[in-house]
Amino acid sequence: MVRKKELFLFLLLLLLAIFFIYVYGYVKQTKEEIFTRVEQNKILNIKYYFQNIENEIIKSNDINDSSSLVYLLSDKDTRKKYEKNLALLITPGIKYIYILAKDEKERFRFLLDASRTDKAHFYQKFDVKDEKYKEVYRVASPQIIRQKNMENLSLTYLYPIKVNGEVIALLSVDITTRIEIVISSLIEPLETFFVILIIFVFLLILMTSVQVFHYFITRKKIFTDPLTELFNRNYLQEIAPMINLEKYSVAMLDLDRFKVINDTYGHKTGDFVLAQSSQILKKSTRDSDIVIRYGGEEFLLFIYNREEDKQESATAICERIRKNISEYTFNYEKEEIKMQVSIGLHENPSLEKNLNEAIKIADKMLYIAKNRGRNRVVTYNEKLKNSTESKTKDINFVKLALEEERVVCHYQPIYNHADKKIFKYEALVRLIAKDGEVIFPAHFLPELKHTNVHYKLTQRILLNVFEEFENRENSVSINVNFSDLINADIENSIISALTSNPDLASRITFEILESDEITDITLFKQKIELLHSLGAKVSIDDFGSGYSNFRTILDIEANYLKIDGSLIKNIDKNEKDFKVVKSIIHFAKEANMKTIAEFVHSKEVYDKLLQLDLDYMQGYYIAKPSASLLNEKELFA
Amino acid sequence: MKILLILIFSSLLLIASSANQHQVKILEKIFSEISIGKDIKIWSDNQDILIGLTNNQNFSTTQNSKDANVIILKDATSIDKITENQTVFVLEYKLLSTVKKSFGALFWKKGRPNIVIVEPRIKMQSIEITKELEPYLEEKIW
């Protein structure tokens, strides 16, 4: 997109150039018109004068043919008399006046020369080439010769001297270019001014063209991400004010667990996967769609909603992208890598205040897609708005809930199916609205991402759980993420509570999300070691849903491995999931970790899991989370 | 300013040389249409014309007036250069009267080139002309 300023300037200059050229042409035309008028006026005057001279010569001297005229003018005194009369016409603009007559050999000869310079002798031959001289004799009417390449002469006027309609001689006058020179000298500064102006404007046009050309050349560099060859955020910034949100749907895409690729295979492989994924993304979209690399492995997609192409909805395009990426095998240096993408889609971004708001909503959808197990498209629509978004609580709601002590924990039993006892509970945060409604984490956690309120909330949960279990014998799991662990306040709270109560510490398990956010493995390991040193246990949450870094998991010596719900929920129907879970269990045993299956939502799933060497189970089939701690009798209700 | 002066001076030179070239071309034509009974060797008191006429197949030129058999005279002051056996062509009409042995003239009248070949003089000097030059023949000098 050419910057409007340059284009406007270019057009303005072009318009100016056209205007100046027009004015220049007009001045030139006017000059020519002045010349013509002056010339006509001059000729008219000469003509009248010549008529008088003709009458004078012919009538006063009884001339009846050419030879009598020659005879008359052969007399020096007579010649002088008429030369004197004719010389009255001599002005700075009229250079020569003379009478010519044809001799017997059809050559022109001077009969009289009234010129003040370059005077000819009587009857001197005069070599003239122009046919107009002969034409005067033929047509017996005045002729004008426009002189070219004749020094100082612009035109010659030939006037026939007639007797009884027959031409016997001709009066000739040579007009100089003097008046034209005077007019030209007056107009020349104006012409020069316009010429300079036109040159100047053309130079400016040239400069602007060079600038525009340079802009086009550099535009690609400025707006393209070199690795993925997709548009970058500069381009987004460029188009943001111009994009018509009524014509586009907005989607946020994020490659699932991409960090693991970098950690496992190195950055070169990561770059390769990123570049390849971008190409798949590009191929899965249409020319009218705009794909932007938004961040590291995050992409922003503007899907053009064509009137004529209603069949292919934005959701269908997103689904195609998801499918194409998940089905593709990335081959890099003998490694076969699979990749998945989560997509948050806002189909009607024009409903939002601005593009930023629309992107924010698409980002929220992306977050939901990630929370729901990744590799999926979550579309924002009215239904979702009513069911989910209307319940979405902003950061102030959470702040108020913290201040008014409306942060509570619900506990879901983790069941040991071998001895049919509750092994421990998982603490799950809930906010209680002022009207008593229980608000689930999905409705407020996304808003808190990386905010201080999130850390305060984590601290409050920790305090609640510590208080609840301080004087009990039950064990409990608490969800924390990497950013919580590296927060100094949270770390101090944990150290303080667990150091003073080793018994409590032995009953606490920290469930850590195996997340892309773990940017510093060394620091992560240090924090896990700290938890171990305090006597607490560590569980890896959501294991198996993405690209797990096995080496890191082995290094941190986790006590438990919680298998991701996406692998469990269909295990009774999906043989592949069954095999994966079986392998995970095998791996966990080898690594001396106990295994927990979450999302056990039906009897079928429960029964299927019994076939595996699994340690613990958790899910709605066994028990839903509850504000109070359930006992064994209350399970499987 | 210096460049402007050079440009003006160059333009004037160009105009002058253009007029000279025109004159030289006509002279070349005239001398290729006449015969004086021997190879024509021209000298002129005008160096520009003399240089212009060199390298012509129909005649040759010389820098020494004594070696020439045809003199092209521009200025009356050079009359003393003319020797007895030389044929004279003048570049002014009035020189035809001044130099009695001059057989013809090329001159500018009212800005137009004019040629006059004086018939009695070419006959007297046994100068032959082609038909091309006949329209310029004059019986006498007016």
PDB file of N, CA and C in Angstrom, chain A residues 77 93 101 136 440:
ATOM      1  N   ASP A  77      16.313  59.925 -62.511  1.00  0.00           N
ATOM      2  CA  ASP A  77      15.552  60.873 -61.694  1.00  0.00           C
ATOM      3  C   ASP A  77      14.172  60.324 -61.340  1.00  0.00           C
ATOM      4  N   GLY A  93      11.207  47.621 -39.049  1.00  0.00           N
ATOM      5  CA  GLY A  93      10.614  46.312 -39.350  1.00  0.00           C
ATOM      6  C   GLY A  93      10.578  45.996 -40.830  1.00  0.00           C
ATOM      7  N   ALA A 101      10.873  43.094 -62.207  1.00  0.00           N
ATOM      8  CA  ALA A 101      10.117  42.755 -63.423  1.00  0.00           C
ATOM      9  C   ALA A 101      10.834  41.611 -64.122  1.00  0.00           C
ATOM     10  N   VAL A 136       2.757  35.231 -58.670  1.00  0.00           N
ATOM     11  CA  VAL A 136       2.182  36.581 -58.656  1.00  0.00           C
ATOM     12  C   VAL A 136       1.777  36.950 -60.091  1.00  0.00           C
ATOM     13  N   PHE A 440     -16.313 -20.203  37.669  1.00  0.00           N
ATOM     14  CA  PHE A 440     -15.244 -21.160  37.385  1.00  0.00           C
ATOM     15  C   PHE A 440     -13.990 -20.452  36.859  1.00  0.00           C
TER      16      PHE A 440
END
